Coordinates of C-alpha atoms and ligand atoms in Angstrom, one line a residue:
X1 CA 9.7 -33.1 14.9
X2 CA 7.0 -31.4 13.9
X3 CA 7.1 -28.9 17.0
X4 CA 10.6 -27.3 17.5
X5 CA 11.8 -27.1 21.5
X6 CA 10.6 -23.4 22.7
X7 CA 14.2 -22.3 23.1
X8 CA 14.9 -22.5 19.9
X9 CA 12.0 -20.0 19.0
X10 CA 12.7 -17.7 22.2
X11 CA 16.5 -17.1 21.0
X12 CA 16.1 -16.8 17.0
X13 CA 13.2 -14.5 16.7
X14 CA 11.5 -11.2 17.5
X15 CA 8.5 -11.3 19.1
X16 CA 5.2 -11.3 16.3
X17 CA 2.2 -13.1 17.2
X18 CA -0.2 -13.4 14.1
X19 CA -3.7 -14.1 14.0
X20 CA -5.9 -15.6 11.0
X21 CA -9.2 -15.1 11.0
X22 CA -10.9 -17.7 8.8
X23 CA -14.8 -18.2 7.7
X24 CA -16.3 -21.3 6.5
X25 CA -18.5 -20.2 3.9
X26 CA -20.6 -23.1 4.1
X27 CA -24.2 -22.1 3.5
X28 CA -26.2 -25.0 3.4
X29 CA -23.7 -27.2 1.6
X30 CA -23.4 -28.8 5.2
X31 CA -26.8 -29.2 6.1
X32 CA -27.4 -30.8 2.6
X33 CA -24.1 -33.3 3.2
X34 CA -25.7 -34.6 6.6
X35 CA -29.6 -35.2 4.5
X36 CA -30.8 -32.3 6.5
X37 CA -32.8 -30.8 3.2
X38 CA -36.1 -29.7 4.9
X39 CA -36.9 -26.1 4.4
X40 CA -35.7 -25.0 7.8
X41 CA -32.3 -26.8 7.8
X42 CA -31.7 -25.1 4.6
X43 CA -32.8 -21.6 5.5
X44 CA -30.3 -21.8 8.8
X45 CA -27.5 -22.4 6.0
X46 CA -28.6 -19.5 4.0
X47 CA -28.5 -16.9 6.7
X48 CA -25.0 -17.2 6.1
X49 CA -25.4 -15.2 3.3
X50 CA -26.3 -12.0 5.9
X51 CA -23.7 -12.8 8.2
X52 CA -21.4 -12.8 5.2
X53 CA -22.1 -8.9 4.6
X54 CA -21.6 -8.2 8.3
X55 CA -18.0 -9.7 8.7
X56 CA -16.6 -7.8 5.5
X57 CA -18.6 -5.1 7.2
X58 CA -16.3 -5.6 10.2
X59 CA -13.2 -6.5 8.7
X60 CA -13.5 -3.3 6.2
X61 CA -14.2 -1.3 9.7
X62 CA -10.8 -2.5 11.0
X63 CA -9.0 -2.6 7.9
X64 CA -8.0 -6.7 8.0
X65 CA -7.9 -9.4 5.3
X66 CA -8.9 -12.4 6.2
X67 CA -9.4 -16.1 4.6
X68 CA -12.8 -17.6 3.4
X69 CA -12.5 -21.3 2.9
X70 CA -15.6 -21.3 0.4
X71 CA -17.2 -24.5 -1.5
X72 CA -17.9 -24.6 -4.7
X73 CA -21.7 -25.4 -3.7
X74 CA -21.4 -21.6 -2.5
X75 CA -19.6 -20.4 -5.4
X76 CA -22.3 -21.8 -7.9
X77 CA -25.2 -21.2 -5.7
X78 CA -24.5 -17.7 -4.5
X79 CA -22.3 -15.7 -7.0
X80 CA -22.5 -12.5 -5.5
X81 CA -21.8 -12.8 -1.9
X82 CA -18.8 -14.8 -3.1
X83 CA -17.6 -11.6 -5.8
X84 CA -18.0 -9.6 -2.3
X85 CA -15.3 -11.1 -0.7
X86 CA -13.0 -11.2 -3.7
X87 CA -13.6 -7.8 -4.2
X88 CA -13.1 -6.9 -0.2
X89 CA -9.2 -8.2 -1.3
X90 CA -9.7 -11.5 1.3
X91 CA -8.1 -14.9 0.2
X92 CA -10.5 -17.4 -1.1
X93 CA -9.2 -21.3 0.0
X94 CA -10.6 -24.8 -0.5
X95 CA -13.4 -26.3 1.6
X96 CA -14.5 -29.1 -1.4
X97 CA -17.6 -28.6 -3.6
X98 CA -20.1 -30.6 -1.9
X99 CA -18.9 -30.6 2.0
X100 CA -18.8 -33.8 2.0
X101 CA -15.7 -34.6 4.2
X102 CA -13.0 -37.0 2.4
X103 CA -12.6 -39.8 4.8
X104 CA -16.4 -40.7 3.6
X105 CA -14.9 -40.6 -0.1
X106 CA -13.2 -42.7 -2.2
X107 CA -9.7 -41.7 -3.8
X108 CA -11.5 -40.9 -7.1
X109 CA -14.4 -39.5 -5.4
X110 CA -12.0 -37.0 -3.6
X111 CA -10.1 -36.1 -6.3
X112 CA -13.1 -34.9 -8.6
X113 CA -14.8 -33.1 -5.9
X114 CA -11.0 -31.4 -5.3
X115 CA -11.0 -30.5 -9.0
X116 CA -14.6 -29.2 -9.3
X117 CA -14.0 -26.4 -6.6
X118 CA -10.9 -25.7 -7.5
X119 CA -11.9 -25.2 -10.8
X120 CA -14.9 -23.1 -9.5
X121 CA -12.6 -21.3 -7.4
X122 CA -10.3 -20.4 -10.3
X123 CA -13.3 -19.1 -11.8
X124 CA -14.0 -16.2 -8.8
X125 CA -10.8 -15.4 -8.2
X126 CA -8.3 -15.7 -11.0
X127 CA -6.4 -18.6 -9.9
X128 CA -6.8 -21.9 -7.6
X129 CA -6.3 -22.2 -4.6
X130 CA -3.1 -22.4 -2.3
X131 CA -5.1 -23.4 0.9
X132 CA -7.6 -26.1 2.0
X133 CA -9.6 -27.3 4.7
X134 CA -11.5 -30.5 4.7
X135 CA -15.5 -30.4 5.4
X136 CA -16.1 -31.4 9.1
X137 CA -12.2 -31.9 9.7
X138 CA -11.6 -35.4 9.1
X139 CA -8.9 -36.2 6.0
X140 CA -8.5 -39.8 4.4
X141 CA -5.3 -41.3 3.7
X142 CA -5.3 -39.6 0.3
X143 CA -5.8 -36.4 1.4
X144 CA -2.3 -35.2 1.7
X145 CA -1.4 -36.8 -1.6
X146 CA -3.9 -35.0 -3.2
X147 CA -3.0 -31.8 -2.1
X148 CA 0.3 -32.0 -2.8
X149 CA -0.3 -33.2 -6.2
X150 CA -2.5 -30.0 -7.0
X151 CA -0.3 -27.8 -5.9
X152 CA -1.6 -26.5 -2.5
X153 CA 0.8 -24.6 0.0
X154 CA -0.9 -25.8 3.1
X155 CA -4.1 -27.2 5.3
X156 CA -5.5 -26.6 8.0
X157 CA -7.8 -29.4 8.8
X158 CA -5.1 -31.2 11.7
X159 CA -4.9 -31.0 15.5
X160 CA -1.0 -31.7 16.1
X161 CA -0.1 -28.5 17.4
X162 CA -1.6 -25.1 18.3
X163 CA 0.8 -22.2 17.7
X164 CA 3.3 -24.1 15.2
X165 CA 2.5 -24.8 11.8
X166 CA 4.1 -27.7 10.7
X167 CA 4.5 -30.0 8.0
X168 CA 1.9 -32.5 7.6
X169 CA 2.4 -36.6 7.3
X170 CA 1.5 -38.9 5.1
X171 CA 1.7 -42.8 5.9
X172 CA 1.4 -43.1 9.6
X173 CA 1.4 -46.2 10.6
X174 CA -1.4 -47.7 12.9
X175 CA -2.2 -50.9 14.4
X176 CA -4.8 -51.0 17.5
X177 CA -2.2 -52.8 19.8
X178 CA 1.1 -51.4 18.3
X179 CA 3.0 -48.4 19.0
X180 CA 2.4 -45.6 16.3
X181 CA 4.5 -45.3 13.4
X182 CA 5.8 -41.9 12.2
X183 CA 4.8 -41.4 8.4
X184 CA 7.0 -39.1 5.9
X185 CA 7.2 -35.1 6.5
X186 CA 5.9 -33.7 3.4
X187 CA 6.3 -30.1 2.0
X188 CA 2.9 -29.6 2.8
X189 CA 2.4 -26.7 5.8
X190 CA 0.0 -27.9 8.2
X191 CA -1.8 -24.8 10.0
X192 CA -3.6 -26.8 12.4
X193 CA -6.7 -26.0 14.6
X194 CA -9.0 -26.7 17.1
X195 CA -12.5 -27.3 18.1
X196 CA -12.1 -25.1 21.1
X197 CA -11.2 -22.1 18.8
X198 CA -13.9 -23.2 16.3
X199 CA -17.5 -21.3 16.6
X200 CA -19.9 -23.9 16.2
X201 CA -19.6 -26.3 19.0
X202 CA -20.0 -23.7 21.3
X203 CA -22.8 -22.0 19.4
X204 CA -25.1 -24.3 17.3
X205 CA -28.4 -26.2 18.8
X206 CA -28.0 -29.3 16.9
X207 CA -30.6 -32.2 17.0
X208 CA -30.3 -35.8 15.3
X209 CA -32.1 -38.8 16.5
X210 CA -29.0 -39.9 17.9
X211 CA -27.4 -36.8 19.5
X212 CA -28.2 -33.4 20.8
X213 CA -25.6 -30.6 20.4
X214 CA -26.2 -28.1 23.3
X215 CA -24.9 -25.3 21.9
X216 CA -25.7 -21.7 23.0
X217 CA -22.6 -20.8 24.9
X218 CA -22.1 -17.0 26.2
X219 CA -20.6 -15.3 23.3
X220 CA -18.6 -13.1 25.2
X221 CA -17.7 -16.0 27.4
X222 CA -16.6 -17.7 24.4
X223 CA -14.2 -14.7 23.1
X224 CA -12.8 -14.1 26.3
X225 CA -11.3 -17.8 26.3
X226 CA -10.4 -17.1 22.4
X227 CA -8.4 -14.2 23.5
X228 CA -6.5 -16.0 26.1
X229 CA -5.6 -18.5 23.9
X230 CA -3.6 -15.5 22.6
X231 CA -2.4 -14.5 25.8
X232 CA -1.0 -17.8 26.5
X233 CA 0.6 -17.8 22.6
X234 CA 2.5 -14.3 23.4
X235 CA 3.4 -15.6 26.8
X236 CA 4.6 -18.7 25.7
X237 CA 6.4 -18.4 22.2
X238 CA 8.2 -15.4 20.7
X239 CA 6.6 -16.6 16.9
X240 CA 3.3 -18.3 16.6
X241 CA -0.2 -18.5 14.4
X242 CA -3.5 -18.9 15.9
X243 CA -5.9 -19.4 14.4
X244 CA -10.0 -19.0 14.9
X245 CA -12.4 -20.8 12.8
X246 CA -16.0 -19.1 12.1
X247 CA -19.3 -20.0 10.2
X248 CA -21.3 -16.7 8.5
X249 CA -24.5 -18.6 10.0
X250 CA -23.1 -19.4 13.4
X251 CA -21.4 -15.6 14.2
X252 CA -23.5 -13.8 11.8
X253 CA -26.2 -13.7 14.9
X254 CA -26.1 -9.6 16.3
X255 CA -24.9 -11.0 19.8
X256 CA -22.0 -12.8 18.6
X257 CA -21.0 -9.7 16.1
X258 CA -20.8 -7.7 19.0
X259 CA -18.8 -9.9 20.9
X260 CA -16.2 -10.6 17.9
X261 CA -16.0 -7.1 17.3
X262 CA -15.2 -7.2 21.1
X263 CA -12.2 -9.8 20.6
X264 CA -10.9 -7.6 17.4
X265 CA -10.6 -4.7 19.4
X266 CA -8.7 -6.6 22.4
X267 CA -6.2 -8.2 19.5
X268 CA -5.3 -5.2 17.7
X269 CA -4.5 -3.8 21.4
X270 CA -2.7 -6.7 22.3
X271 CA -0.4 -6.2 19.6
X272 CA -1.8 -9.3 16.9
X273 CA -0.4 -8.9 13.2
X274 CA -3.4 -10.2 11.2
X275 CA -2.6 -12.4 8.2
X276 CA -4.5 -14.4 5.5
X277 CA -3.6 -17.9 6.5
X278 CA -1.5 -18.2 2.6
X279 CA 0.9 -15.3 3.9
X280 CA 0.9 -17.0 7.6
X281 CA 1.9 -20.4 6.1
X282 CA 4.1 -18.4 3.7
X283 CA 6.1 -17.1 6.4
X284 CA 5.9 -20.2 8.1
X285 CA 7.8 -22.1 5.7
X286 CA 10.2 -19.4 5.2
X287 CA 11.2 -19.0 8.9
X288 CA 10.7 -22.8 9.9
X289 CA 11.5 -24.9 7.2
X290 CA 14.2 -23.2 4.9
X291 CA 16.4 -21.5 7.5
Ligands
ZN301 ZN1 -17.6 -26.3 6.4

């Protein structure tokens, strides 16, 4: 089962409740996946690039390493700020090259893009990378495959659970009008997320000719239900991730600084261990798969 019985985490452990801060470097790699390539689309993607120097700003403040799930569009496009969070010591994971997400790929198609930024991430930092998450959160049926072929440690693109890693699937089994059929457990560590704990629903005005995302939540209503998310994690489980998923354009605004800054402060009170999400699913898979 992919999330063990609460007992059985409340009677081995002692209490540790980590936190992974993680940024989706996108720039305007998105905007240019959805055909958005007008001049003001494309500038809202590259104001990333200042609210890239305020997080390391605020990370260096409080001394914690994070995880940048960069594309290679960003890597090719904007060396520098990309060197500036290498340097700053964060981990640097896989969000594809192009942002285009896979289930709109073919096999092939999802392979070379895989390839492309990992070779581009190998290129920034030394070596490529153990972590990915999928453009927009939706995998194919390769996905997994793929991953696991190219030597990645985890993702953290699913929705199955909220505290637990746990290993992903591959081959489910589903027929509209049958009951759903388990797939194989792979050694791949799942370090799922959430929309809820994911900046840009609740922040981004987005307009198509078919939809209108409202956006424009309270920020520090927004970090307040963030931080009992925590709460409920340390009340709930003696071991547990959780993990929050921002966008240097989408928090990078001075209001929402200000109230993330807010949410640090109230973590590192509440007694969160900060991780990069490589050393969270590390210690994942040593305490809940090998024991
Ligand atoms: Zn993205």
């Amino acid at each position: 089962m992919p999330v063990p019985p609460l007992s059985t985490f409340r009677e081995s452990t002692v209490p540790r409740h980590i936190v992974c801060l993680t940024f989706d470097f996108d720039t305007q790699s998105g905007f240019i996946a959805r055909g958005m390539t007008t001049p003001t689309p494309l500038s809202r993607g590259e104001f990333g690039l200042i609210g890239a120097q305020r997080i390391l700003g605020l990370l260096k403040t409080f001394g914690l390493r994070a995880t940048w799930f960069v594309p290679g569009f960003t890597i090719e496009s904007h060396p520098r700020a990309c060197e500036a969070v290498v340097q700053a010591g964060h981990e640097v994971a896989h969000h594809s090259w192009a942002h285009i997400p896979p289930a709109q790929q073919s096999r092939d198609e999802e392979e070379a893009d895989l390839v492309r930024a990992n070779e581009a991430i190998a290129r920034l930092t030394g070596r490529k990378a153990r972590g990915y998450r999928s453009p927009s959160w939706d995998l194919s049926e390769s996905t997994i495959d793929l991953l696991l072929a190219h030597g990645f440690l985890y993702d953290s693109s699913l929705m199955g659970a909220d505290y637990w890693p746990y290993r992903a699937r591959r081959g489910d089994r589903v027929e509209l009008g049958q009951p759903f059929g388990r797939g194989e457990e792979t050694a791949l560590i799942e370090m799922p997320i959430s929309w809820s704990l994911d900046d840009f629903p609740h922040f981004e005005f987005v307009r198509t000719a078919t939809t209108v995302l409202p956006g424009l939540q309270s920020a520090r209503a927004v970090m307040e239900n963030w931080l009992d998310e925590f709460r409920y994690m340390q009340q709930t489980v003696d071991w547990g991730v959780l993990t929050y998923t921002m966008h240097p354009y989408v928090i990078g605004r001075g209001y929402r600084m200000l109230a993330l800054e807010g949410l640090v402060q109230k973590l590192i009170a509440a007694g969160a261990v900060f991780m990069t999400m490589e050393d969270a699913a590390q210690e994942a898979r040593e305490r809940m798969f090998t024991a």
